[in-house]
mmCIF file with all atom_site columns, C-alpha atoms and ligand atoms in Angstrom:
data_model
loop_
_atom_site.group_PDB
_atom_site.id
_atom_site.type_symbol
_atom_site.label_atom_id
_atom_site.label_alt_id
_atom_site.label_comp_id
_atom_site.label_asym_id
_atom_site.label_entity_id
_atom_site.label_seq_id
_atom_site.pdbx_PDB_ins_code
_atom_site.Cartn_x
_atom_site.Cartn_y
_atom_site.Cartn_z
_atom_site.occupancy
_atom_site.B_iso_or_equiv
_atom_site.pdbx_formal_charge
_atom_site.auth_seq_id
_atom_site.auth_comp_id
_atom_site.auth_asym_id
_atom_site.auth_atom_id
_atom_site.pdbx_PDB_model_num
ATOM   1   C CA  . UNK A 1 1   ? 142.617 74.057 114.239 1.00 89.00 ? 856  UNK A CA  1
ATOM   2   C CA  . UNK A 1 2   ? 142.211 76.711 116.779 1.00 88.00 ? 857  UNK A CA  1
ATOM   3   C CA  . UNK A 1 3   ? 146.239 77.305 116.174 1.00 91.00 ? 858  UNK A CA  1
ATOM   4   C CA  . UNK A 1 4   ? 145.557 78.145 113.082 1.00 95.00 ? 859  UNK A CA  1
ATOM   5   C CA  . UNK A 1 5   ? 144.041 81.642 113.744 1.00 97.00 ? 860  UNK A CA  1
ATOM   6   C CA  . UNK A 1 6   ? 146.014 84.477 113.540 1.00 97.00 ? 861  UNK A CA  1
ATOM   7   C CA  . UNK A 1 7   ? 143.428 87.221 114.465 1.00 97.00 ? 862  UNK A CA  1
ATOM   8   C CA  . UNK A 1 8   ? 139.379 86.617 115.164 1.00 98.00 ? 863  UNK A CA  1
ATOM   9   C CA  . UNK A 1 9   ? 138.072 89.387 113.720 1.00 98.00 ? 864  UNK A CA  1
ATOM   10  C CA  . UNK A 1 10  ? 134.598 88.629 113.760 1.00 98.00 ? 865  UNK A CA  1
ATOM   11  C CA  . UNK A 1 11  ? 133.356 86.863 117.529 1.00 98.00 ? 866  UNK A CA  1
ATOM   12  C CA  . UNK A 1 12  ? 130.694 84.608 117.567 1.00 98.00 ? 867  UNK A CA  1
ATOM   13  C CA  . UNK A 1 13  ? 128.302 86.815 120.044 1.00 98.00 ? 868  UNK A CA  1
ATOM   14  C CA  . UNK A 1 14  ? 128.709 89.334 117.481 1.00 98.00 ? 869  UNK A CA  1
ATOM   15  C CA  . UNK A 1 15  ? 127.521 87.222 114.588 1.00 98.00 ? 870  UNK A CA  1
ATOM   16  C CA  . UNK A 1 16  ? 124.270 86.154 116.189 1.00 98.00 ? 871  UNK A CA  1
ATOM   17  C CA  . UNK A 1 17  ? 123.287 89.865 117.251 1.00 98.00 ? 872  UNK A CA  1
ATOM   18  C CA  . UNK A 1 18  ? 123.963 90.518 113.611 1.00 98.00 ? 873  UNK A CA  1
ATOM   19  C CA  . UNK A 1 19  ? 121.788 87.986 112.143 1.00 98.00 ? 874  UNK A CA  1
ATOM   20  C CA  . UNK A 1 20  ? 119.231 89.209 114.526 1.00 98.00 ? 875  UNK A CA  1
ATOM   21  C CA  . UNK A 1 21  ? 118.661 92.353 112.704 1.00 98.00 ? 876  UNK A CA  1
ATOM   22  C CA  . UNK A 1 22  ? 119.552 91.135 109.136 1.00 98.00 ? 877  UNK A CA  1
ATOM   23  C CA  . UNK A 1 23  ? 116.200 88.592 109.732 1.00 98.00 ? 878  UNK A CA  1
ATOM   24  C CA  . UNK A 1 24  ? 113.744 91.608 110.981 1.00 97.00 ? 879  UNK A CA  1
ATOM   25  C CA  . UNK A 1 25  ? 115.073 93.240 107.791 1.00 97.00 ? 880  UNK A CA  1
ATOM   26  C CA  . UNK A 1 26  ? 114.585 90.581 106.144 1.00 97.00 ? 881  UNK A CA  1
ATOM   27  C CA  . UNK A 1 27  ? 110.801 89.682 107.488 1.00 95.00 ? 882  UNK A CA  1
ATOM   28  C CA  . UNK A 1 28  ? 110.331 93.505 106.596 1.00 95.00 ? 883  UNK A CA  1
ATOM   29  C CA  . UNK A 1 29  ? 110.925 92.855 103.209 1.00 96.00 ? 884  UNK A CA  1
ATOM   30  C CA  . UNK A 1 30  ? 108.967 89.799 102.419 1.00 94.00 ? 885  UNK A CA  1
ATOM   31  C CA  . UNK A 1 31  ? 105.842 90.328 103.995 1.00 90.00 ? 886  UNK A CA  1
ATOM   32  C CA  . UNK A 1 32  ? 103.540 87.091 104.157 1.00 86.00 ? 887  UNK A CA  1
ATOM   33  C CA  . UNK A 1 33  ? 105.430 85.700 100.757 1.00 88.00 ? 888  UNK A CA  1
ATOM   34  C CA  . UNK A 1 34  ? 106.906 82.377 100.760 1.00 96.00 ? 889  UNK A CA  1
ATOM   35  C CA  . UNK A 1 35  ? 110.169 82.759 100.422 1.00 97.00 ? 890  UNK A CA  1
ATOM   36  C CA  . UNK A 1 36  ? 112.351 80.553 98.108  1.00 98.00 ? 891  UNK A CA  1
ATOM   37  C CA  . UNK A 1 37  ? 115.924 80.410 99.745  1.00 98.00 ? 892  UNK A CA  1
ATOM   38  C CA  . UNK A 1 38  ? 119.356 79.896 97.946  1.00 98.00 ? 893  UNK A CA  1
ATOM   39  C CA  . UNK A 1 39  ? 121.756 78.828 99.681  1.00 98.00 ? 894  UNK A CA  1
ATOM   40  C CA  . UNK A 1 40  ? 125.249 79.316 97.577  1.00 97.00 ? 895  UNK A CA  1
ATOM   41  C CA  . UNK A 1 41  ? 127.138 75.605 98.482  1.00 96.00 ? 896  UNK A CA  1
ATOM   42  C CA  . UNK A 1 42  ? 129.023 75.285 100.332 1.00 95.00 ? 897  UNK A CA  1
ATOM   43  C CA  . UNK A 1 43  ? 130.231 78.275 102.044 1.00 96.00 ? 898  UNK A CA  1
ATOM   44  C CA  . UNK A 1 44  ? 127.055 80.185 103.081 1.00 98.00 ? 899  UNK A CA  1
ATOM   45  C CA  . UNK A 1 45  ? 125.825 76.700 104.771 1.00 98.00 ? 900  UNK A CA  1
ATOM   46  C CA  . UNK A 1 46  ? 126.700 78.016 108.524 1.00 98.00 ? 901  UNK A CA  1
ATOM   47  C CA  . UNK A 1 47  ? 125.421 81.269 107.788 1.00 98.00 ? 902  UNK A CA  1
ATOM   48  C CA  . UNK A 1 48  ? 122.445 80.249 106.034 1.00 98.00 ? 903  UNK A CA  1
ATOM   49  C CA  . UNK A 1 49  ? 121.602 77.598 108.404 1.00 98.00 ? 904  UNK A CA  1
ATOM   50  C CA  . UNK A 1 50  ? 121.431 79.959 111.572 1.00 98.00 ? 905  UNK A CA  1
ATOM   51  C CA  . UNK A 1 51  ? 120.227 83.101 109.496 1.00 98.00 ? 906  UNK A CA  1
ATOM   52  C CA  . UNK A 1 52  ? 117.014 81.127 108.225 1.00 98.00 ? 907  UNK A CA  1
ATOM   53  C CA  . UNK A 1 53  ? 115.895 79.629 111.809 1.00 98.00 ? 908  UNK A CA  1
ATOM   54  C CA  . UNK A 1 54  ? 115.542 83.105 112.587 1.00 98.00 ? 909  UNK A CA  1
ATOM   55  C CA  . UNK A 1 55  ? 113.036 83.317 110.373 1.00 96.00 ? 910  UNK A CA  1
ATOM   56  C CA  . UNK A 1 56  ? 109.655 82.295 111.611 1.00 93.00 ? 911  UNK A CA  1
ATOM   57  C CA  . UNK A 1 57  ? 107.413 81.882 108.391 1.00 92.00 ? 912  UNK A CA  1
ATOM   58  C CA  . UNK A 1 58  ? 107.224 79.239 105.586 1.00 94.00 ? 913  UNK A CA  1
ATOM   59  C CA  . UNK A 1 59  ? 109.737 79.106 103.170 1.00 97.00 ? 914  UNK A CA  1
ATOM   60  C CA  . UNK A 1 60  ? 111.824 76.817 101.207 1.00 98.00 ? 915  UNK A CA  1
ATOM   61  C CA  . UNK A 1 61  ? 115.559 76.047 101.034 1.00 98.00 ? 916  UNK A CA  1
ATOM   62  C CA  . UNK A 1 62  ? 117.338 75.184 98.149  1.00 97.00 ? 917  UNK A CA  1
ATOM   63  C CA  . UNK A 1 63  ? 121.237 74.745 97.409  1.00 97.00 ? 918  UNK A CA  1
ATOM   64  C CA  . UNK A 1 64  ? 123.153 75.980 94.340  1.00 97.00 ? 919  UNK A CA  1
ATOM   65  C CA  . UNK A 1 65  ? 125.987 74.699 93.316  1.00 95.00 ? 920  UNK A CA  1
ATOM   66  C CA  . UNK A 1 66  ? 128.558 77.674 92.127  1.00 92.00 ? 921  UNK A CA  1
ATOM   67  C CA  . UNK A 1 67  ? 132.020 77.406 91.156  1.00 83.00 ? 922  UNK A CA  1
ATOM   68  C CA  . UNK A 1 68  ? 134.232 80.713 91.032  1.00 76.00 ? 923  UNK A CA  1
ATOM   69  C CA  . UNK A 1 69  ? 137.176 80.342 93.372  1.00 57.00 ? 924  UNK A CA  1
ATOM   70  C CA  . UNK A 1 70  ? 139.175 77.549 92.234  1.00 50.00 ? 925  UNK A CA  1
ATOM   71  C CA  . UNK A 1 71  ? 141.595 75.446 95.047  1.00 46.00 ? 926  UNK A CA  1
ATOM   72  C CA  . UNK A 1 72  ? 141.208 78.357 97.816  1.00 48.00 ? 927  UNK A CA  1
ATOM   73  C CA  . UNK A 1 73  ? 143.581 80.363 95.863  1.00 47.00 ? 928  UNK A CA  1
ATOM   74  C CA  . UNK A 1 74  ? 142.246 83.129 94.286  1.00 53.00 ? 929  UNK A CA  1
ATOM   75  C CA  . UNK A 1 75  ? 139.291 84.142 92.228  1.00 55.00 ? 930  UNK A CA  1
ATOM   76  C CA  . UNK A 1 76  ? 138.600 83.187 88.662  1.00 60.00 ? 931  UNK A CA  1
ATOM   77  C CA  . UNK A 1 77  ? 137.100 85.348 86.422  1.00 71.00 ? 932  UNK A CA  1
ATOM   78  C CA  . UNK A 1 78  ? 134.372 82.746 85.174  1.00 81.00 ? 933  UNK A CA  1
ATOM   79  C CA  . UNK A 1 79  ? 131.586 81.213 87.360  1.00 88.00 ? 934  UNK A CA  1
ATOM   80  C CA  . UNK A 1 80  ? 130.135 78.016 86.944  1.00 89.00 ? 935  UNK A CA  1
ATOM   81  C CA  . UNK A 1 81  ? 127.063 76.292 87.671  1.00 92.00 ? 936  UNK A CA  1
ATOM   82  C CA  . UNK A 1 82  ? 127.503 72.848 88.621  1.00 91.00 ? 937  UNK A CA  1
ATOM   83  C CA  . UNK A 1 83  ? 124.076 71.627 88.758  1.00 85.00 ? 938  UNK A CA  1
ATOM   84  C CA  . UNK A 1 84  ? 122.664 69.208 86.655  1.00 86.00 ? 939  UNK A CA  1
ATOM   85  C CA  . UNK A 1 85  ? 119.380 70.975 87.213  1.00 90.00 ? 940  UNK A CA  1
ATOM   86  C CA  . UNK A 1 86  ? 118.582 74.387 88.715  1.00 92.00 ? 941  UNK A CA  1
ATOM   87  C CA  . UNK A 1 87  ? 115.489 75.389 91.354  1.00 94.00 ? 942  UNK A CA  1
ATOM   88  C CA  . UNK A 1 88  ? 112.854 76.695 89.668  1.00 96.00 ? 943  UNK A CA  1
ATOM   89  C CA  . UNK A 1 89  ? 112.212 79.308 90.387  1.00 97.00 ? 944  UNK A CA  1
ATOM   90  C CA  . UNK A 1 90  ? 109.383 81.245 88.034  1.00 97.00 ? 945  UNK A CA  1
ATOM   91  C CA  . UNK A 1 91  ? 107.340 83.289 89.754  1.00 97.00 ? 946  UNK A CA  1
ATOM   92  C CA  . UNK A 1 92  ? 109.582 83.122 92.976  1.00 97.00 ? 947  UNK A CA  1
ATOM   93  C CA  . UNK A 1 93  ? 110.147 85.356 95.994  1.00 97.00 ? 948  UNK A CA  1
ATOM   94  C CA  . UNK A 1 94  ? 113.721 84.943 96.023  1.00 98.00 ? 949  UNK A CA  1
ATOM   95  C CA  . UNK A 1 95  ? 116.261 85.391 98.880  1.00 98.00 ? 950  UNK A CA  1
ATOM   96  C CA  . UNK A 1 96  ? 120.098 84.085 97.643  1.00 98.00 ? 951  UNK A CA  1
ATOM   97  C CA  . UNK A 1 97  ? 122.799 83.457 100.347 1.00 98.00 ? 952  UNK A CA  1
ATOM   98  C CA  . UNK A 1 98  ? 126.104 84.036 100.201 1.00 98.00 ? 953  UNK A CA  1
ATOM   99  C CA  . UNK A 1 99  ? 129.023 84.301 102.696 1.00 98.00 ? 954  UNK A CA  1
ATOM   100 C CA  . UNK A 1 100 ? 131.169 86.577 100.957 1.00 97.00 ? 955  UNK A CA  1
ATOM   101 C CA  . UNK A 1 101 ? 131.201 89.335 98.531  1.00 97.00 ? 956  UNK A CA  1
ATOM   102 C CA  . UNK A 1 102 ? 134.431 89.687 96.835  1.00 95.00 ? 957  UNK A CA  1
ATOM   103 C CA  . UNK A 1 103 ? 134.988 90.487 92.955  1.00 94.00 ? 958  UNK A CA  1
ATOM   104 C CA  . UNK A 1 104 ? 131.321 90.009 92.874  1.00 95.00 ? 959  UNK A CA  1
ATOM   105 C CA  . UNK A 1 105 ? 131.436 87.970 89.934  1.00 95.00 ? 960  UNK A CA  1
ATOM   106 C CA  . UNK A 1 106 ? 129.533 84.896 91.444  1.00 95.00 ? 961  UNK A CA  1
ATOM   107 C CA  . UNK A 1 107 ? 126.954 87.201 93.176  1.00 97.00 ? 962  UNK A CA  1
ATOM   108 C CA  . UNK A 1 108 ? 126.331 88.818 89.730  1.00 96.00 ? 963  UNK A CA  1
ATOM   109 C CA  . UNK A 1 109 ? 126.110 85.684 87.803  1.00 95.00 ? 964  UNK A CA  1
ATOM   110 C CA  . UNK A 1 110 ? 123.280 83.946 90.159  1.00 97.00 ? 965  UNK A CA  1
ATOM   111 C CA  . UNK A 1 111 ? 121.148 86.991 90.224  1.00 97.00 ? 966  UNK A CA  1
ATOM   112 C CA  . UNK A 1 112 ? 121.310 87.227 86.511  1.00 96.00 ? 967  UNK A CA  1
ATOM   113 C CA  . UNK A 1 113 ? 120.525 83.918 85.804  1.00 96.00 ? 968  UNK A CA  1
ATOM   114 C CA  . UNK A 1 114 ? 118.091 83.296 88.468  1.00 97.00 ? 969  UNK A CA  1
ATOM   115 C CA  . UNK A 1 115 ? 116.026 86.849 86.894  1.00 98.00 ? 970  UNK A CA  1
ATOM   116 C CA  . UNK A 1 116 ? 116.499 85.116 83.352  1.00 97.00 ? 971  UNK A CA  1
ATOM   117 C CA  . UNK A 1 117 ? 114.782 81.791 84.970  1.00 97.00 ? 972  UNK A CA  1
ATOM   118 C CA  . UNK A 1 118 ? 111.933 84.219 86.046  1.00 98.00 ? 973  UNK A CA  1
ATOM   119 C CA  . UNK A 1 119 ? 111.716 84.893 89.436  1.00 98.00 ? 974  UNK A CA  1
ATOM   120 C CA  . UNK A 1 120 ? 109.277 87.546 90.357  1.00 97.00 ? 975  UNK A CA  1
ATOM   121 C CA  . UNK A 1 121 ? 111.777 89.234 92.642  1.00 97.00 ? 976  UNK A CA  1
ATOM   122 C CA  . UNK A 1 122 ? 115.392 88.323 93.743  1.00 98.00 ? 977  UNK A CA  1
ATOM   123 C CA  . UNK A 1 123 ? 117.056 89.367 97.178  1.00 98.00 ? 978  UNK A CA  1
ATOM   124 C CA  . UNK A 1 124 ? 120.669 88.932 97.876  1.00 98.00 ? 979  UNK A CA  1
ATOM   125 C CA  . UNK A 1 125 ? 122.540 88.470 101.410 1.00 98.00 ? 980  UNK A CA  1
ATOM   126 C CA  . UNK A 1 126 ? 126.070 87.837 102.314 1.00 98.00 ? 981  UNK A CA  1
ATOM   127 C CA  . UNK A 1 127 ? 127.674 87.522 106.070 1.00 98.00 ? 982  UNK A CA  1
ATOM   128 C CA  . UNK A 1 128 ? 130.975 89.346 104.669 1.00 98.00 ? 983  UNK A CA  1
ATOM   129 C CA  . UNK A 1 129 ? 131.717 92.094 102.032 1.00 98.00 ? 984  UNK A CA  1
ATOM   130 C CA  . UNK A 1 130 ? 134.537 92.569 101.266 1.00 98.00 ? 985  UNK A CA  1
ATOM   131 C CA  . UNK A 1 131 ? 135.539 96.622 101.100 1.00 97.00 ? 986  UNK A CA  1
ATOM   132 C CA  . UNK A 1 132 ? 136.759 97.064 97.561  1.00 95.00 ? 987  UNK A CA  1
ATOM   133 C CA  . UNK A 1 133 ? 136.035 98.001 94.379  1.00 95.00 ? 988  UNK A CA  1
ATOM   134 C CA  . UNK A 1 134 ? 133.900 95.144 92.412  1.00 95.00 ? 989  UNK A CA  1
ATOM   135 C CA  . UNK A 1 135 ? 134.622 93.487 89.079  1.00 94.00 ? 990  UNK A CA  1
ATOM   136 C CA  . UNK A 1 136 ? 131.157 92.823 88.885  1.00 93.00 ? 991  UNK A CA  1
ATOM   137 C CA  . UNK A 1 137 ? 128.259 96.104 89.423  1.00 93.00 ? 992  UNK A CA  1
ATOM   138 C CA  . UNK A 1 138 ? 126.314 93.808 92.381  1.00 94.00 ? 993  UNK A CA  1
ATOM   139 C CA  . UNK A 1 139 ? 125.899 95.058 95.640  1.00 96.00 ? 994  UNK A CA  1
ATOM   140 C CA  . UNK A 1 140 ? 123.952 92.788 98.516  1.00 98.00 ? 995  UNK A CA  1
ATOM   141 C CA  . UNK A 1 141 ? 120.981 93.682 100.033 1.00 98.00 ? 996  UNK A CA  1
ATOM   142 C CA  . UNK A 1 142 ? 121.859 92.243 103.248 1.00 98.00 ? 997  UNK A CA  1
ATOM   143 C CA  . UNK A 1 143 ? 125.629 92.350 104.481 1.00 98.00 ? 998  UNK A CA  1
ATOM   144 C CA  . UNK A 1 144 ? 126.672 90.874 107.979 1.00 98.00 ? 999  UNK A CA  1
ATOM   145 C CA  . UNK A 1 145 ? 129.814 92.533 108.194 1.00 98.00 ? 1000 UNK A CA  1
ATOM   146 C CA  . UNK A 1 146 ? 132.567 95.317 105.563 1.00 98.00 ? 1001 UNK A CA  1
ATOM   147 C CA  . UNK A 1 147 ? 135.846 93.859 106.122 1.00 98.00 ? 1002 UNK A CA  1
ATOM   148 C CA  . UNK A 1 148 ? 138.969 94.845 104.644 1.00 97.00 ? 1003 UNK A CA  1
ATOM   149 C CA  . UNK A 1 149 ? 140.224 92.936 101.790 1.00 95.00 ? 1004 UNK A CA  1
ATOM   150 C CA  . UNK A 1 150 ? 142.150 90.418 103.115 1.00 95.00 ? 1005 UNK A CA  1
ATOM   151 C CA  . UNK A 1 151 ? 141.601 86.550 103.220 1.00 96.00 ? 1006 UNK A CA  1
ATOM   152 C CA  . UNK A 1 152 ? 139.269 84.807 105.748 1.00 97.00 ? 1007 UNK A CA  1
ATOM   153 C CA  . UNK A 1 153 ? 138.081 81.687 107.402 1.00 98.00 ? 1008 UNK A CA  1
ATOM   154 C CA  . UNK A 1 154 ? 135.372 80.369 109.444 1.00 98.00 ? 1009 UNK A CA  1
ATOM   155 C CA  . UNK A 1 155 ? 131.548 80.596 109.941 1.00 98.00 ? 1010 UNK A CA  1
ATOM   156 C CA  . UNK A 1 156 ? 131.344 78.142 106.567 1.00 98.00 ? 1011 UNK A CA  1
ATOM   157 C CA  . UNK A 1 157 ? 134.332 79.771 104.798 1.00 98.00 ? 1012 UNK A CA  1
ATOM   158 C CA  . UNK A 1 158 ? 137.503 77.477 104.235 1.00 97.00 ? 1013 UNK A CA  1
ATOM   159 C CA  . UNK A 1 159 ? 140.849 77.523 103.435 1.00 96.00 ? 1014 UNK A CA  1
ATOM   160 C CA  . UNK A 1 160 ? 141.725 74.320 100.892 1.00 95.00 ? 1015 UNK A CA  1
ATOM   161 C CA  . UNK A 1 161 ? 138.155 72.929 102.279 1.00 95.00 ? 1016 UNK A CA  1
ATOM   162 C CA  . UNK A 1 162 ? 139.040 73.092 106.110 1.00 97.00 ? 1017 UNK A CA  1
ATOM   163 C CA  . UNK A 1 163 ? 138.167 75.947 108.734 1.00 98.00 ? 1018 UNK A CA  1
ATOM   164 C CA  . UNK A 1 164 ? 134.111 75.722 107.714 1.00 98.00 ? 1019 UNK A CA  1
ATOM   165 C CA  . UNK A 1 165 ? 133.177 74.410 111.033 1.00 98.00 ? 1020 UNK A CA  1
ATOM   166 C CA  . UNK A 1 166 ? 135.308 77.523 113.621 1.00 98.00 ? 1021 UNK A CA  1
ATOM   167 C CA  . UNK A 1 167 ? 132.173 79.256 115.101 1.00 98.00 ? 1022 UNK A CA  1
ATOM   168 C CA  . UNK A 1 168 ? 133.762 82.844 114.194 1.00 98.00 ? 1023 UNK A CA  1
ATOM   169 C CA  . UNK A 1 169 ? 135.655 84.368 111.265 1.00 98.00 ? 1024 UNK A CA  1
ATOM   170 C CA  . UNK A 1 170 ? 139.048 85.463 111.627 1.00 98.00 ? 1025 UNK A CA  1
ATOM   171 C CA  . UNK A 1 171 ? 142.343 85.088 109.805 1.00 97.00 ? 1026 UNK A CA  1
ATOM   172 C CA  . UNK A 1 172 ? 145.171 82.357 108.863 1.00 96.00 ? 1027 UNK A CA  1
ATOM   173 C CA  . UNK A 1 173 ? 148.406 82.462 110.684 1.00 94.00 ? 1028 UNK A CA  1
ATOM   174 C CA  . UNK A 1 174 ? 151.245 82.448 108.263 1.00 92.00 ? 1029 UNK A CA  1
ATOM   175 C CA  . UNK A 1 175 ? 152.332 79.202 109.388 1.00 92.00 ? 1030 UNK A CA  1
ATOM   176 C CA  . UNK A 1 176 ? 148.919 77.205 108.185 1.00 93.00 ? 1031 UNK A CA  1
ATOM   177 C CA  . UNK A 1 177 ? 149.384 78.419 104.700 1.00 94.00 ? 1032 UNK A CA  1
ATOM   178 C CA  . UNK A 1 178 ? 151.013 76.465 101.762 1.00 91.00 ? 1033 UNK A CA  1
ATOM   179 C CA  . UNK A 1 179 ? 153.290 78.578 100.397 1.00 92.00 ? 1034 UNK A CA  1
ATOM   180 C CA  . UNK A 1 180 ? 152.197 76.736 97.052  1.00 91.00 ? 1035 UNK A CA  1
ATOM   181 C CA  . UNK A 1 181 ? 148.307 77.995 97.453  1.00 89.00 ? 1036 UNK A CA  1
ATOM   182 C CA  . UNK A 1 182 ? 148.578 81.407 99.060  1.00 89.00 ? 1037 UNK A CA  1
ATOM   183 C CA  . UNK A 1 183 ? 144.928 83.216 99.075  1.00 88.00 ? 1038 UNK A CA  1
ATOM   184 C CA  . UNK A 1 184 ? 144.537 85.888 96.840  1.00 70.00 ? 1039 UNK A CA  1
ATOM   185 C CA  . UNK A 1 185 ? 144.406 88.433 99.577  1.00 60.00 ? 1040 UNK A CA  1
ATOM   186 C CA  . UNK A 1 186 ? 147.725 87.449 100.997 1.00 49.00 ? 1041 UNK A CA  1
ATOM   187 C CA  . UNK A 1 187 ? 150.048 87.505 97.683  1.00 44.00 ? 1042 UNK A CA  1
HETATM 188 P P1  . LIG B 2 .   ? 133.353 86.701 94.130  1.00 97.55 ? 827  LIG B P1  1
HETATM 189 O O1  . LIG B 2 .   ? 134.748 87.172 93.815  1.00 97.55 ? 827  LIG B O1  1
HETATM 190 O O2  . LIG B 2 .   ? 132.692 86.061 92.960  1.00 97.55 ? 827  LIG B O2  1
HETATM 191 O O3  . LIG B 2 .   ? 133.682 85.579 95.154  1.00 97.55 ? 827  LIG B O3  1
HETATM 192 O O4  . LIG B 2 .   ? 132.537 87.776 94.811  1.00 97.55 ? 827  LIG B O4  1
HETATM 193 C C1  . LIG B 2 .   ? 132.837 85.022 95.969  1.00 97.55 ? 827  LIG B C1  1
HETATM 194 C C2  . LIG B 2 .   ? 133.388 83.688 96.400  1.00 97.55 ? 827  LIG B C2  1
HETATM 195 O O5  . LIG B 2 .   ? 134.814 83.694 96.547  1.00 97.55 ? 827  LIG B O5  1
HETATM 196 C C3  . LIG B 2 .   ? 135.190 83.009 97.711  1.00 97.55 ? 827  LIG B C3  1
HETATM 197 N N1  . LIG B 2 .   ? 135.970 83.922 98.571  1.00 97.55 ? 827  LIG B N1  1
HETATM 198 C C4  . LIG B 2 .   ? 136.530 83.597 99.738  1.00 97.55 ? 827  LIG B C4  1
HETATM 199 N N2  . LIG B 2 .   ? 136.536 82.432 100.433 1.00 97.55 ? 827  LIG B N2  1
HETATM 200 N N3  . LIG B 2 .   ? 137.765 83.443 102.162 1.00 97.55 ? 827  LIG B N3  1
HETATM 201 C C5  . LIG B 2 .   ? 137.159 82.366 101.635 1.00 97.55 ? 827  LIG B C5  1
HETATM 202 O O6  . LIG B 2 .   ? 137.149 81.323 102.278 1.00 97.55 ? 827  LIG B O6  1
HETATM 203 C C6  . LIG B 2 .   ? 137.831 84.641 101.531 1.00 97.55 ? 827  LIG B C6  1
HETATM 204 O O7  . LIG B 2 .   ? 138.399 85.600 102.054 1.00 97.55 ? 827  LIG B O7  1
HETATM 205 C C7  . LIG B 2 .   ? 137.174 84.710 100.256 1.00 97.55 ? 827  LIG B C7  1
HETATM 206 N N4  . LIG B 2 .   ? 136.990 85.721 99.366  1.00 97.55 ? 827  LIG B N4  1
HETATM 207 C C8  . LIG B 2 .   ? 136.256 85.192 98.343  1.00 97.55 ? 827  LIG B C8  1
HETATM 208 C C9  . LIG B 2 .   ? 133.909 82.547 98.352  1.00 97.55 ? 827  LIG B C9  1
HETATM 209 O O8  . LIG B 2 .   ? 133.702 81.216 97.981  1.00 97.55 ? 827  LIG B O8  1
HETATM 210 C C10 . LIG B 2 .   ? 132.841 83.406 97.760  1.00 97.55 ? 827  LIG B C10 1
HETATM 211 O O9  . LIG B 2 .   ? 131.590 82.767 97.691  1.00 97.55 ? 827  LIG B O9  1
#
């Protein structure tokens, strides 16, 4: 898998330092509330997983199930919600987790819906954004890392469902990719 890697962009000892901070920020914010986490399935499961045991207070996790990027190859313009049922969330302190911020599109579609459900406040946080211009007006409240706008794997983000489980984010080498399901980012 390993051989796979073209470039690690992000390390691993960087990662945790980061999600060091983005948890005071995040205790900052929600002072004594009990926070209902969203976990956006399935790549923000790494992040969200080592972001939330930094947090030392009660709170609850919950997974959505959000379709916007079709096969690994590039991002549609619609985003689905694949749940049969969604949290509830009325009345909730909300904190949604992401792992990356591209078009924006699915970003924009959870908080929307999750503020027509009725949550009493909604917080976003991604590991990556991605530095471009958004097809979607959503920024996140708490962003890991900018990176350029290129395609990525690792830390719970895949290429064609494999590369979740690499302990750092970095880039494809030319030779892993099917030339029949390029990323987006790589066209
Ligand atoms: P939008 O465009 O709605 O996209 O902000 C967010 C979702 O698109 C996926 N995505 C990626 N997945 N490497 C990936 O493995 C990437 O570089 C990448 N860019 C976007 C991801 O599922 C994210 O939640």
């Amino acid at each position: 898998m390993e051989a796979d890697i073209e470039r690690v962009l992000i390390a691993e000892e960087v990662i945790d330092k980061r999600l060091d901070l983005l948890a005071r920020r995040i205790e900052e914010d929600f002072p004594g509330e009990i926070i209902q986490v969203i976990i956006l399935l399935k790549g923000a499961l790494v992040f969200a997983a080592d972001l939330t045991r930094r947090l030392p207070r009660m709170l609850e996790i919950e997974c959505l199930n959000v379709s916007s990027y079709h096969g690994g190859t590039e991002s549609s313009g619609q985003v689905d919600f694949l749940d049969h049922k969604l949290p509830d969330v009325k009345g909730r302190q909300v904190l949604v987790l992401d792992d990356i911020l591209d078009t924006g599109r699915t970003l924009r579609a959870v908080v929307d819906r999750l503020t027509a459900d009725g949550a009493a406040k909604v917080k976003t946080g991604v590991l990556l954004a991605k530095d471009k211009a958004r097809a979607a007006n959503v920024e996140a409240d708490y962003v890991g890392f900018v990176i350029g706008d290129e395609f990525v794997v690792g830390y719970g983000l895949d290429y064609q469902g494999r590369y979740r489980n690499l302990p750092y984010v970095g880039t494809l080498a030319e030779s892993a990719i099917d030339p029949d399901h390029r990323p987006k980012a790589q066209e």
